[in-house]
Coordinates of C-alpha atoms and ligand atoms in Angstrom, one line a residue:
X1 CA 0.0 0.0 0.0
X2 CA 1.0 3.3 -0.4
X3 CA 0.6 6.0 2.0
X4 CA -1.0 8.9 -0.1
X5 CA -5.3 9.3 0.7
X6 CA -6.2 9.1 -2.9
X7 CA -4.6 5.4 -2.9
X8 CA -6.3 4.0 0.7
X9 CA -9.5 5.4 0.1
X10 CA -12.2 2.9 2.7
X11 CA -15.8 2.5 1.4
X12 CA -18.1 5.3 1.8
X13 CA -20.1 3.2 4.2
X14 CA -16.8 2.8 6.3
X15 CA -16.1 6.2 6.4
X16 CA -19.9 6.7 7.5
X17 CA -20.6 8.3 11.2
X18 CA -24.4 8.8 12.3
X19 CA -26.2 12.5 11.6
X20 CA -23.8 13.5 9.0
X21 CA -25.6 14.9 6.1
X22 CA -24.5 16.2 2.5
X23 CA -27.4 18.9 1.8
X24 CA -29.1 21.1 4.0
X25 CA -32.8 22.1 3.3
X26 CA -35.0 24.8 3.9
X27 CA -37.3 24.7 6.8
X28 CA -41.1 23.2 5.8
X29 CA -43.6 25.5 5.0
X30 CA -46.1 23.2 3.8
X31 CA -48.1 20.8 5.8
X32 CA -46.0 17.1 5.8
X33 CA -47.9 13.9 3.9
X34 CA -47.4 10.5 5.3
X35 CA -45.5 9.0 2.3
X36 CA -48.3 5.9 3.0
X37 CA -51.2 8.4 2.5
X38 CA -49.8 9.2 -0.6
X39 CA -48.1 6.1 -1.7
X40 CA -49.8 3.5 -0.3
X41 CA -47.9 -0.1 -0.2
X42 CA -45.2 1.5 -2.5
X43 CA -44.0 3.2 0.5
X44 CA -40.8 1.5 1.7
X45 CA -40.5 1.3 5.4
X46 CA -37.3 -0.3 5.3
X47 CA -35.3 2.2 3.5
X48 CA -32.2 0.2 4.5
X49 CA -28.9 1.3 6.2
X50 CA -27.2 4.2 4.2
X51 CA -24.2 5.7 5.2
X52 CA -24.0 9.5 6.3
X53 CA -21.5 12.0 4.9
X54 CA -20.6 15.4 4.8
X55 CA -20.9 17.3 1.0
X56 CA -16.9 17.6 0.8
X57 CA -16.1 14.1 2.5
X58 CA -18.9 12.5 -0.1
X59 CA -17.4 14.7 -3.2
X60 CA -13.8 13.5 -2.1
X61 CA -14.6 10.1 -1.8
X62 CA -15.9 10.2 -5.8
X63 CA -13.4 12.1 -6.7
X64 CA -10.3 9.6 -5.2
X65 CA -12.3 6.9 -6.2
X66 CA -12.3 8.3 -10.3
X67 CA -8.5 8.7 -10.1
X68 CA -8.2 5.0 -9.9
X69 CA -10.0 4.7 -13.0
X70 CA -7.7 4.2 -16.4
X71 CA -8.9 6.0 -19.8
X72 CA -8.5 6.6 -23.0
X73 CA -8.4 10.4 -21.9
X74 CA -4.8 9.0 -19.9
X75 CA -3.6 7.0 -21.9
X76 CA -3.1 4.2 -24.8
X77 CA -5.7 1.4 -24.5
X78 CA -4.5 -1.5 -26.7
X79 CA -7.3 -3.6 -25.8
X80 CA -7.4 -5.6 -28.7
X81 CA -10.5 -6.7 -30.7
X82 CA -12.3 -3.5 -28.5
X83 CA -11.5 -0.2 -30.9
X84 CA -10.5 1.2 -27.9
X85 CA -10.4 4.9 -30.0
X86 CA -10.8 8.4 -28.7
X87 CA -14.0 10.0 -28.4
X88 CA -13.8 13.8 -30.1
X89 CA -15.4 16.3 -27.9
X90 CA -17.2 18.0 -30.3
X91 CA -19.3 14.5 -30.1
X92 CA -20.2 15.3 -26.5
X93 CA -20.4 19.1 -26.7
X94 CA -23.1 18.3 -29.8
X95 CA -25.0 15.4 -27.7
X96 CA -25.8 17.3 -25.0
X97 CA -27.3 20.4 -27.0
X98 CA -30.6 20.7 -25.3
X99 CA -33.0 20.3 -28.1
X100 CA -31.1 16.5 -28.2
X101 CA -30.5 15.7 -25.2
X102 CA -34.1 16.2 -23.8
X103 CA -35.8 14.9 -26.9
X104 CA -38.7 12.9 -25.8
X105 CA -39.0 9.3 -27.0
X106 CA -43.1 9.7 -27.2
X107 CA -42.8 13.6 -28.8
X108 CA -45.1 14.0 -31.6
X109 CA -43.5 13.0 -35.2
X110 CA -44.1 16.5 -36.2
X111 CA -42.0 17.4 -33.4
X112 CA -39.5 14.8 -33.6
X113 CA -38.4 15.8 -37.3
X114 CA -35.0 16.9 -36.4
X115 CA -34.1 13.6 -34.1
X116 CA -35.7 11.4 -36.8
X117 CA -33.5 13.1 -39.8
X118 CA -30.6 12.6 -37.2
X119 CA -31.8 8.8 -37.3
X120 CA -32.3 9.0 -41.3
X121 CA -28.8 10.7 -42.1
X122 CA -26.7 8.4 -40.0
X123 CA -28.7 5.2 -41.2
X124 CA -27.8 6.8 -44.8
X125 CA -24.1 7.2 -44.0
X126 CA -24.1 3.3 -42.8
X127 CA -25.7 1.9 -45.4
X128 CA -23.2 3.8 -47.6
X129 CA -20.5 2.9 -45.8
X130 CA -21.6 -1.4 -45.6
X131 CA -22.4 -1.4 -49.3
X132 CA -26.0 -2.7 -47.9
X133 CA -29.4 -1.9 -49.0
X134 CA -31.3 -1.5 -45.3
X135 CA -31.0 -0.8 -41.8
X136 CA -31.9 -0.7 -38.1
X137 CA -30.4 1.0 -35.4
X138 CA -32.1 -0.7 -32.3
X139 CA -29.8 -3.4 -31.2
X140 CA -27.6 -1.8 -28.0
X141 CA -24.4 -3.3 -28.4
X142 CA -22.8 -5.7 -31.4
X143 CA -23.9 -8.9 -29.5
X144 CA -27.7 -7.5 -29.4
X145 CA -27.1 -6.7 -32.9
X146 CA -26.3 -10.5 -34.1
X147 CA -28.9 -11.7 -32.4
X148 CA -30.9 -9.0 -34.4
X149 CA -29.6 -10.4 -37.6
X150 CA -29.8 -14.0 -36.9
X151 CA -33.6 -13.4 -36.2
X152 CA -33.8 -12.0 -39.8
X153 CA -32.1 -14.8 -41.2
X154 CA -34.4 -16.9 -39.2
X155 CA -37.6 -15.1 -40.3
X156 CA -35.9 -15.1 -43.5
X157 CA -35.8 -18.9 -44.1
X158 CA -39.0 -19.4 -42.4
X159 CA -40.8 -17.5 -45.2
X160 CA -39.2 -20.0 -47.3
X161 CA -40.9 -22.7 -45.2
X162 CA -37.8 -23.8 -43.2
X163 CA -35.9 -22.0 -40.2
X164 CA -33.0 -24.3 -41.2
X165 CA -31.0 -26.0 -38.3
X166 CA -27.5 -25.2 -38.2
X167 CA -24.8 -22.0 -38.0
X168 CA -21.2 -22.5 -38.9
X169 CA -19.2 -20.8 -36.5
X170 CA -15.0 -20.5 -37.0
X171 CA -13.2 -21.6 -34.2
X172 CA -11.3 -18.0 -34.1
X173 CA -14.8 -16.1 -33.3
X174 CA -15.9 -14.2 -30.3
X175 CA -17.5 -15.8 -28.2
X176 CA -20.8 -13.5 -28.5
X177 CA -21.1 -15.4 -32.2
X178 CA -21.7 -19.4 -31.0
X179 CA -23.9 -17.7 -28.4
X180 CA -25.9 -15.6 -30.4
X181 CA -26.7 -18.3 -33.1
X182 CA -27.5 -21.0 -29.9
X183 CA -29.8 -18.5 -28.2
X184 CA -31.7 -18.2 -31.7
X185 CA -32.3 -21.7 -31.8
X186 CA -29.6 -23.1 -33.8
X187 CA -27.2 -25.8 -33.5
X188 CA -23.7 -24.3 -33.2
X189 CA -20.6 -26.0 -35.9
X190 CA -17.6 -25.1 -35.2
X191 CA -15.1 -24.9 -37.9
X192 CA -11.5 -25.5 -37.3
X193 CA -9.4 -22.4 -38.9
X194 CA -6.5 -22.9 -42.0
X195 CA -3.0 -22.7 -41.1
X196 CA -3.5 -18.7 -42.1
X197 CA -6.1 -18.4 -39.3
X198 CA -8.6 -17.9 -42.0
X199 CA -11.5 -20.0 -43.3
X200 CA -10.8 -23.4 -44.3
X201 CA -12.9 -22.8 -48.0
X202 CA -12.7 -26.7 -48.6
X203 CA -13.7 -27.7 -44.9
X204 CA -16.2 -24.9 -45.1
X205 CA -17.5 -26.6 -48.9
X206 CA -18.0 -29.7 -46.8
X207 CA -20.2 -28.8 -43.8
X208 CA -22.7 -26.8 -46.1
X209 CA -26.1 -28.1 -47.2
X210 CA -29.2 -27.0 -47.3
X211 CA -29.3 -27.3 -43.5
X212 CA -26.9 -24.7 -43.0
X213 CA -29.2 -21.0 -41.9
X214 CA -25.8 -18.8 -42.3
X215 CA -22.0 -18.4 -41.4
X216 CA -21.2 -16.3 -38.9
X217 CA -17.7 -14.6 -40.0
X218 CA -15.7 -12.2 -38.5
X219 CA -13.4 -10.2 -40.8
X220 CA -10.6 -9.1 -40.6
X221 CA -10.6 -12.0 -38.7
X222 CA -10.0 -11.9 -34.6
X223 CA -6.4 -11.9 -35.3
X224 CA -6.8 -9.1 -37.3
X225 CA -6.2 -10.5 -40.7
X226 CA -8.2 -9.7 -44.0
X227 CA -10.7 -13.0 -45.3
X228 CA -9.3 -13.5 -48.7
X229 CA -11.4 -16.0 -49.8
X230 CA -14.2 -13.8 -48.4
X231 CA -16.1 -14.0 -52.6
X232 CA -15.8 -18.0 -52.6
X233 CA -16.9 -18.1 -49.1
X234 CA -19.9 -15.8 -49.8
X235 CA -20.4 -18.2 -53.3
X236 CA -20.1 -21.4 -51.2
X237 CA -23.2 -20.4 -48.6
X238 CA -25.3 -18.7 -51.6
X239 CA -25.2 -21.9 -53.8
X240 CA -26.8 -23.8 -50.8
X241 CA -29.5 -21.4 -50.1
X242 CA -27.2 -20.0 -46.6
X243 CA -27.0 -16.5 -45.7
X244 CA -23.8 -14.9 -45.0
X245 CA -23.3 -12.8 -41.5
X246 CA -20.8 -10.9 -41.2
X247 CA -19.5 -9.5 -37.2
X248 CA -18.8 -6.0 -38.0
X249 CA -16.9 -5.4 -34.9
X250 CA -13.6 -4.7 -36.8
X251 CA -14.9 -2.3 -39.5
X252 CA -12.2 0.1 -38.4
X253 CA -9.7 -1.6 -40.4
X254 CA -12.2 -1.5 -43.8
X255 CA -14.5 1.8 -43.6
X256 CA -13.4 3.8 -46.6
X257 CA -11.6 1.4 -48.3
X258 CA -14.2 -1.8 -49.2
X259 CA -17.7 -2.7 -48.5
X260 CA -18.9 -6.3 -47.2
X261 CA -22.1 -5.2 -49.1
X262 CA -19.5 -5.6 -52.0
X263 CA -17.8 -9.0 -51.0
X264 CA -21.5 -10.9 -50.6
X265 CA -22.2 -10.4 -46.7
X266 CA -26.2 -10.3 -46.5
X267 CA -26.5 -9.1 -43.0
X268 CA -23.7 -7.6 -40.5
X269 CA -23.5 -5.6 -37.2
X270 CA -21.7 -2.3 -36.9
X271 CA -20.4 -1.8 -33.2
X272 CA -20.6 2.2 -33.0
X273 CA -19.4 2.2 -29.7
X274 CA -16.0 0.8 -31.3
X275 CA -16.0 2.3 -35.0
X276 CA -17.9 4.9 -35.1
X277 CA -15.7 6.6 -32.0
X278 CA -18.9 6.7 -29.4
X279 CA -17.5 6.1 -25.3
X280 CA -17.3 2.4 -24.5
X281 CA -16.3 0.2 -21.3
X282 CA -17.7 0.6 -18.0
X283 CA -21.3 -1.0 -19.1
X284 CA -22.3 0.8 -21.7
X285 CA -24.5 2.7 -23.6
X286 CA -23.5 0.8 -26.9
X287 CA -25.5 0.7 -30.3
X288 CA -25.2 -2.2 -32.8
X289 CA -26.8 -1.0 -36.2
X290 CA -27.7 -4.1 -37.9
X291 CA -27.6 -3.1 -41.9
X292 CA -28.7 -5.9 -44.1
X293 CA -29.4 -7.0 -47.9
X294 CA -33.0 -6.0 -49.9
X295 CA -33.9 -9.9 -49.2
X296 CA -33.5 -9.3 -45.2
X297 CA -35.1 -5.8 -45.4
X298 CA -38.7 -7.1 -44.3
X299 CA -38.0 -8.4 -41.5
X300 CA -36.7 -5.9 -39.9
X301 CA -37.4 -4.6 -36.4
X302 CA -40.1 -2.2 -36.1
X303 CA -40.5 0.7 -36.1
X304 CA -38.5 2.2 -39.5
X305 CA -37.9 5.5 -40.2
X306 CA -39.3 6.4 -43.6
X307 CA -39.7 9.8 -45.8
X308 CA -43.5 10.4 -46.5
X309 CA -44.6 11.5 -49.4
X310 CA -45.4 14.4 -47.4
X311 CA -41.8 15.2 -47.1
X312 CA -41.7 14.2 -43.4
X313 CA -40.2 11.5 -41.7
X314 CA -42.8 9.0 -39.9
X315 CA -41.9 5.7 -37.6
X316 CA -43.6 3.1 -39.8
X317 CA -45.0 0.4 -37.5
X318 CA -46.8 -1.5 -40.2
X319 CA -44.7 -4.3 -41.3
X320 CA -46.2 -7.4 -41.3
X321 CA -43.0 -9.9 -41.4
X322 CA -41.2 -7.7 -38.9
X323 CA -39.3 -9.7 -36.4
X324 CA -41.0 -7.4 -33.6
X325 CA -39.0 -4.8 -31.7
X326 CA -35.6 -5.4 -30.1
X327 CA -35.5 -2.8 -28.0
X328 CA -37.3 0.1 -26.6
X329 CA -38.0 2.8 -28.5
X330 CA -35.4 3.2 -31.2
X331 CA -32.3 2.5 -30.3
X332 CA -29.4 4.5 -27.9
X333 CA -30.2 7.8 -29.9
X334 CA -27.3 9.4 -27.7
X335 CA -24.8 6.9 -29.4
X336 CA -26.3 7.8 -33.0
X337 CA -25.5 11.9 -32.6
X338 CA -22.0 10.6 -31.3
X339 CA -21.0 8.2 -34.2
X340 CA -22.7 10.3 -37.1
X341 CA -20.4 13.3 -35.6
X342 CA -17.7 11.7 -35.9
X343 CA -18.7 10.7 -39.3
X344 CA -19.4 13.9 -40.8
X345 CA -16.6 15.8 -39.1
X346 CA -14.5 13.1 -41.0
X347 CA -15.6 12.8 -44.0
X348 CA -15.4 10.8 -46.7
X349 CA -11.7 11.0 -47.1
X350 CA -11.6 11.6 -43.3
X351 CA -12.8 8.1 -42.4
X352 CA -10.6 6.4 -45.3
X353 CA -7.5 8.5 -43.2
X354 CA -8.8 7.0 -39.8
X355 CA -9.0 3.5 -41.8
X356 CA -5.1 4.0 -42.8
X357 CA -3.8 5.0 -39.7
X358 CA -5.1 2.2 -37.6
X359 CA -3.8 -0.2 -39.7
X360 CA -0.6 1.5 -39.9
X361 CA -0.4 1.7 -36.2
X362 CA -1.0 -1.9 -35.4
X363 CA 1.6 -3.1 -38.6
X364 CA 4.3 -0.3 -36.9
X365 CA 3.3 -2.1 -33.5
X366 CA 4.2 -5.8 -35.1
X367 CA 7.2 -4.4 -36.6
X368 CA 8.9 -2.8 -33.7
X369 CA 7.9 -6.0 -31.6
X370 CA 8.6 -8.8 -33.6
X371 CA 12.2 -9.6 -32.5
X372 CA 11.3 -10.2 -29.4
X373 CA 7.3 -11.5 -29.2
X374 CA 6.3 -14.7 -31.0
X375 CA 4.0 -14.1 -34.4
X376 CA 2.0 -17.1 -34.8
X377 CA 0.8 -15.8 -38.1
X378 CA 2.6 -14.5 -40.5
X379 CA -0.4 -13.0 -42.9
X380 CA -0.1 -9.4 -42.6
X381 CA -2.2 -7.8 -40.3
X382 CA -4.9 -5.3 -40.4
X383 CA -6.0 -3.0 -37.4
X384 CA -4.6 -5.2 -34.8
X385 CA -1.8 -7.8 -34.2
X386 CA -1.7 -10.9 -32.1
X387 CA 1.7 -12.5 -30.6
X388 CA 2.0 -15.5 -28.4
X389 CA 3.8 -15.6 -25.4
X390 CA 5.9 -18.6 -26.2
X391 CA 9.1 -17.3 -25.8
X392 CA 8.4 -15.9 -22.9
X393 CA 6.6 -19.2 -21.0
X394 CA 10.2 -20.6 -21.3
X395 CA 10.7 -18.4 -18.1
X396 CA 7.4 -18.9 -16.4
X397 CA 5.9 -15.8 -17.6
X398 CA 2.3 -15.9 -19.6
X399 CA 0.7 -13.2 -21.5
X400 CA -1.3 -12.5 -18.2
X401 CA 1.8 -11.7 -16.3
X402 CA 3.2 -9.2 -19.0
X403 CA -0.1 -7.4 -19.5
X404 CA 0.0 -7.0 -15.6
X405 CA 3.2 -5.0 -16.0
X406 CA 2.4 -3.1 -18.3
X407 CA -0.1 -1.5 -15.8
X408 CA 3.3 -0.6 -14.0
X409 CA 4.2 1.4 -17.2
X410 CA 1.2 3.4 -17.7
X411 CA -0.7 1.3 -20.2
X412 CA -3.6 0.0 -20.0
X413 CA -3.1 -4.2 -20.6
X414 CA -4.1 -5.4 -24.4
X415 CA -6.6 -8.3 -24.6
X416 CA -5.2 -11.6 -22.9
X417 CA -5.6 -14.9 -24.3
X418 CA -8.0 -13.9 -27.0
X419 CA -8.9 -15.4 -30.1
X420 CA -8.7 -19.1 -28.2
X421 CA -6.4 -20.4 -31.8
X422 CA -3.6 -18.7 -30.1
X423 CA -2.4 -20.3 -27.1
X424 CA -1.2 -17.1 -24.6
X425 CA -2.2 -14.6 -27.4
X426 CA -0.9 -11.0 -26.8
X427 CA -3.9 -9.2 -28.8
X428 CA -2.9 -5.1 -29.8
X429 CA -5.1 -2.6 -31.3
X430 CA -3.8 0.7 -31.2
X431 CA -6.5 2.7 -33.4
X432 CA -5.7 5.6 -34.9
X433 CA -6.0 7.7 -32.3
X434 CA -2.4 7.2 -31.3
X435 CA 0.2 9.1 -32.3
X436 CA 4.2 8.3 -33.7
X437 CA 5.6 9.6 -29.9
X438 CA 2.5 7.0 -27.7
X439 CA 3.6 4.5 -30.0
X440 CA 6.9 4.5 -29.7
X441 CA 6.4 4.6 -25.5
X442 CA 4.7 1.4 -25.6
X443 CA 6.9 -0.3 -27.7
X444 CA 9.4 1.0 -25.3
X445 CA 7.8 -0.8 -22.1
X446 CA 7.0 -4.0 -24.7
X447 CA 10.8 -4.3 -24.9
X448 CA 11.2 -3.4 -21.7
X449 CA 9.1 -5.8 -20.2
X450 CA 10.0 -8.4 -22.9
X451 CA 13.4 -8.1 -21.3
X452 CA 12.8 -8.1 -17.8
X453 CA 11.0 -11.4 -18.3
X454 CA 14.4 -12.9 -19.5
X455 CA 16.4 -11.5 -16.6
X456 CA 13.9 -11.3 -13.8
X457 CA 11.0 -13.2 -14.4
X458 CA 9.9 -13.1 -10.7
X459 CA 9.4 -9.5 -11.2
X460 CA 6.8 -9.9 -13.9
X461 CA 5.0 -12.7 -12.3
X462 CA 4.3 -10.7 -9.6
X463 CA 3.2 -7.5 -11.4
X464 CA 1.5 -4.5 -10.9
X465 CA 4.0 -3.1 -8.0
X466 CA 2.3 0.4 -8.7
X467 CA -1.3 -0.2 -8.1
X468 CA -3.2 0.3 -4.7
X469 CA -4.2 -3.4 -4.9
X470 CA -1.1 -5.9 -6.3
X471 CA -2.1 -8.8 -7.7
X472 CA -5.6 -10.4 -7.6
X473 CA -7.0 -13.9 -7.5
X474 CA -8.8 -13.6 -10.5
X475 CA -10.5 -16.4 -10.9
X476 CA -11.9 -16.1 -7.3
X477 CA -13.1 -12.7 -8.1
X478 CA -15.0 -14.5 -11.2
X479 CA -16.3 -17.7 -9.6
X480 CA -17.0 -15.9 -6.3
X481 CA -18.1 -12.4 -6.8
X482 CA -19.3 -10.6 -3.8
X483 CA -21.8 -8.2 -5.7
X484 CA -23.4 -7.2 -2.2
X485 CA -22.7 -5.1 0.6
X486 CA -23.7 -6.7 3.5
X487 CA -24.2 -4.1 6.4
X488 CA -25.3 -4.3 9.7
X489 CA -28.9 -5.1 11.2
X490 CA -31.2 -2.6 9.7
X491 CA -31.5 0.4 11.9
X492 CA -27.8 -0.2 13.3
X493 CA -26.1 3.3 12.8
X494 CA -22.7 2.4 10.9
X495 CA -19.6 3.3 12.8
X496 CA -16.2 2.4 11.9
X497 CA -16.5 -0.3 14.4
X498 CA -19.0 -1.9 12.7
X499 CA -17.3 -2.0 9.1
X500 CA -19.2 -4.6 6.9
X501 CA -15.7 -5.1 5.4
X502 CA -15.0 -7.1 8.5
X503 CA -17.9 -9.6 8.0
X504 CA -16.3 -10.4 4.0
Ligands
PLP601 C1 -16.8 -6.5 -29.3 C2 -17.1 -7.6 -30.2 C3 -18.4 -8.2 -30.2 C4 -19.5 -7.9 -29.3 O1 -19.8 -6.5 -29.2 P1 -20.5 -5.9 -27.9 O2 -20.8 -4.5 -28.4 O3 -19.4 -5.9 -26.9 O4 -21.7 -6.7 -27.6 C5 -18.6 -9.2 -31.2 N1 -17.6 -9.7 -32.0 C6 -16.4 -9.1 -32.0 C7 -15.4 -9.6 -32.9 C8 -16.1 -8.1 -31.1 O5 -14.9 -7.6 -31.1

């Protein structure tokens, strides 16, 4: 532990002693209600034990507790497979004008014009962008989005008179993908990658038939390479009556530059919360636009903006082989104003730019780290690289160890032991939000590290040393979580004698 107060900061419950208060109200000049009177059995009696803090001891408890935090704001987050990219401000500073941010979801249409053309403009840009031919933008978050496009396909092959049974799944996917397709009532196959890490076209040739709903495909791929195949592949599922999904969650290494509209995907998810620049991490809000193909364009969730031929923009409801909503209302609208922001302060030529630059920053990563990280594949990469850690297991230090001290550095770890083809993968995605001088600091404390694990292995095996909290036991922490505070006996005024951190 250190000894500075930001570092040792006790739960605010711990710090609580009975009669504080954090707001001081003007006497009561009308007559007092019984809160049963008025509420009835919606009054709580039990309003639990809270603790009781003074304004500045309840502002500096927040305040400690956010310096913890790491952002993007801080520094580099090379979280792979996660678009970890900076958020402009102008996004924020235009989300919050007032006549967007306090837009009601149940305003009139007539009053709603400038939200829906919001909705219109940025479904436009997407469907520009995906080289598809329709849209939604209700899904939350990329996984809520391929469950949104496996129910099309579903609804899709049922108004050909069979849901189908099966969705091929590459071994190298996230897991969200074999999820998605079981929760939607399909078997899962798994299909074993080449020695590329890309789609094994004369393994895939064999599994389909005319049992096979869709492939779910991620590309670039999870190890960040381009699908070159990706025309046969989209030819081997078509010929066999399959759809072809597509997991947009790594568009940042395509926008600008090709279209999976163009290389045959039928239906795909955009994560806007990792392309299109809006805030992510922490829970959320995310938005997953599904965009999709004029065959899948039916079934899409209701309600759909549409242009009237009175000029204005209504919510249709009216679609008969809609799969039904997905989500209240019509999406994360904050995420939308964000992401088609960042869109039209970029520009066409703007978003190629971004598209460049992220790639660039990931191959200048794999370059200046080669020598001393394993490669498992040699394909070049896209926006992101993966190593393994073999060479470095040779001294008893995993990929889980090394991202630990990188913490000590200032970085924020990459993605550990992700896609599963890799054993101990090392997964980087720098984004283009970095610049030549970030860059070069984390390849600095790669090397660094990268040597330390050769000469003292015992100090990366027990990393961070410059955290509050060293090292925890993770997989307690996962099988074990203790979600709950558990105070005293209701009514018991906290004290710090009767801290509920004891009772843990
Ligand atoms: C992030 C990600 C997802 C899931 O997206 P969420 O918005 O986190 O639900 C799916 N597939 C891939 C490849 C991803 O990187």
């Amino acid at each position: 532990m250190t000894p500075h107060i930001t570092q040792n900061e006790p739960l605010s419950f711990e710090k609580s002693s009975p009669g504080k208060k954090a707001y001081r109200l003007a006497p009561l000049d009308v007559p007092e209600v019984d809160a049963k009177a008025l509420l009835g059995d919606a009054a709580r009696e039990d309003t639990g034990t809270l603790p009781e803090l003074s304004e500045i001891e309840i502002i500096r408890h927040f305040t400690r507790l956010s310096t913890w935090n790491y952002a993007i704001d801080l520094g580099m987050y090379p979280l792979g497979s996660c678009t970890m990219k900076y958020n402009p401000r102008v996004n924020e500073f235009v989300s919050r004008l007032a006549g967007i941010a306090e837009a009601h979801p149940y305003q009139p249409e007539a009053l709603s014009q400038g939200a829906l053309e919001v909705m219109q403009l940025l479904q436009d840009c997407l469907i520009e962008i995906t080289g598809m031919d329709a849209i939604t933008l209700q899904p939350a978050a990329g996984a809520h989005g391929e469950f949104t496009g496996i129910l099309l396909i579903r609804a899709y092959h049922e108004s050909k008179g069979n849901a189908r049974k099966h969705v091929i799944v590459p071994d190298s996917a996230h897991g969200t993908n074999p999820a998605t397709a079981a929760v939607c009532g399909y078997e899962v196959i798994n299909l074993k990658s080449n020695p590329d890490g890309g789609i094994d076209v004369a393994a895939l040739e064999a599994i389909v038939n005319e049992e096979t709903a869709a492939l779910m495909l991620t590309n670039p791929s999870t190890i960040g390479v381009f699908e070159n195949q990706i025309h046969k592949i989209a030819d081997i599922l078509h010929a066999k009556g399959a759809l072809l999904y597509m997991d947009g969650a790594n568009m940042n290494a395509l926008v600008g530059k090709t279209r999976p509209g163009d290389f045959g995907a039928d239906v795909m998810h955009l994560n806007l919360h990792k392309t299109f620049s809006t805030p992510h991490g922490g829970g959320g809000p995310g938005s997953g636009p599904v965009a999709c193909k004029k065959i899948l364009e039916p079934f899409l969730p209701t309600p759909v903006v549409e242009r009237g031929t009175d000029g204005l923009l209504h919510l249709n409801y009216d679609r008969p082989q809609s799969v039904g909503r997905v989500r209240m209302f019509y999406g994360n609208f904050g995420m939308f104003v964000r992401a088609l922001a960042y869109i039209l302060a970029n520009g066409p030529d703007g978003l190629r730019q971004t598209t460049e630059d992220a790639v660039l920053n990931a191959n200048y990563i794999r370059a200046k780290l080669e020598d001393l990280y394993e490669l498992p594949y040699k394909t070049p990469s896209m926006h992101e690289v993966v190593f393994s850690d073999k060479r470095q297991t040779k001294n008893g230090v995993k990929t889980g160890d090394l991202a630990k001290r990188l913490i000590d550095y200032g970085f924020h770890p990459y993605t550990t032991s992700f896609p599963l083809i890799v054993p101990g993968a090392l997964m980087i995605e720098p984004t283009e939000s970095e610049s030549r001088e970030e860059l070069d600091l984390f390849i600095d404390a790669m090397r660094q590290i990268a040597r330390e694990a050769e000469e003292n292995p015992e100090l990366i095996t027990s990393a961070p040393h410059s955290t509050r909290i060293s090292r925890l036991d993770e997989t307690t922490a996962a099988r074990k979580p203790v979600l709950r505070w558990k105070g005293p006996a209701a009514g018991t005024p906290l004290t710090p004698d009767n801290s509920p951190a004891k009772e843990w």
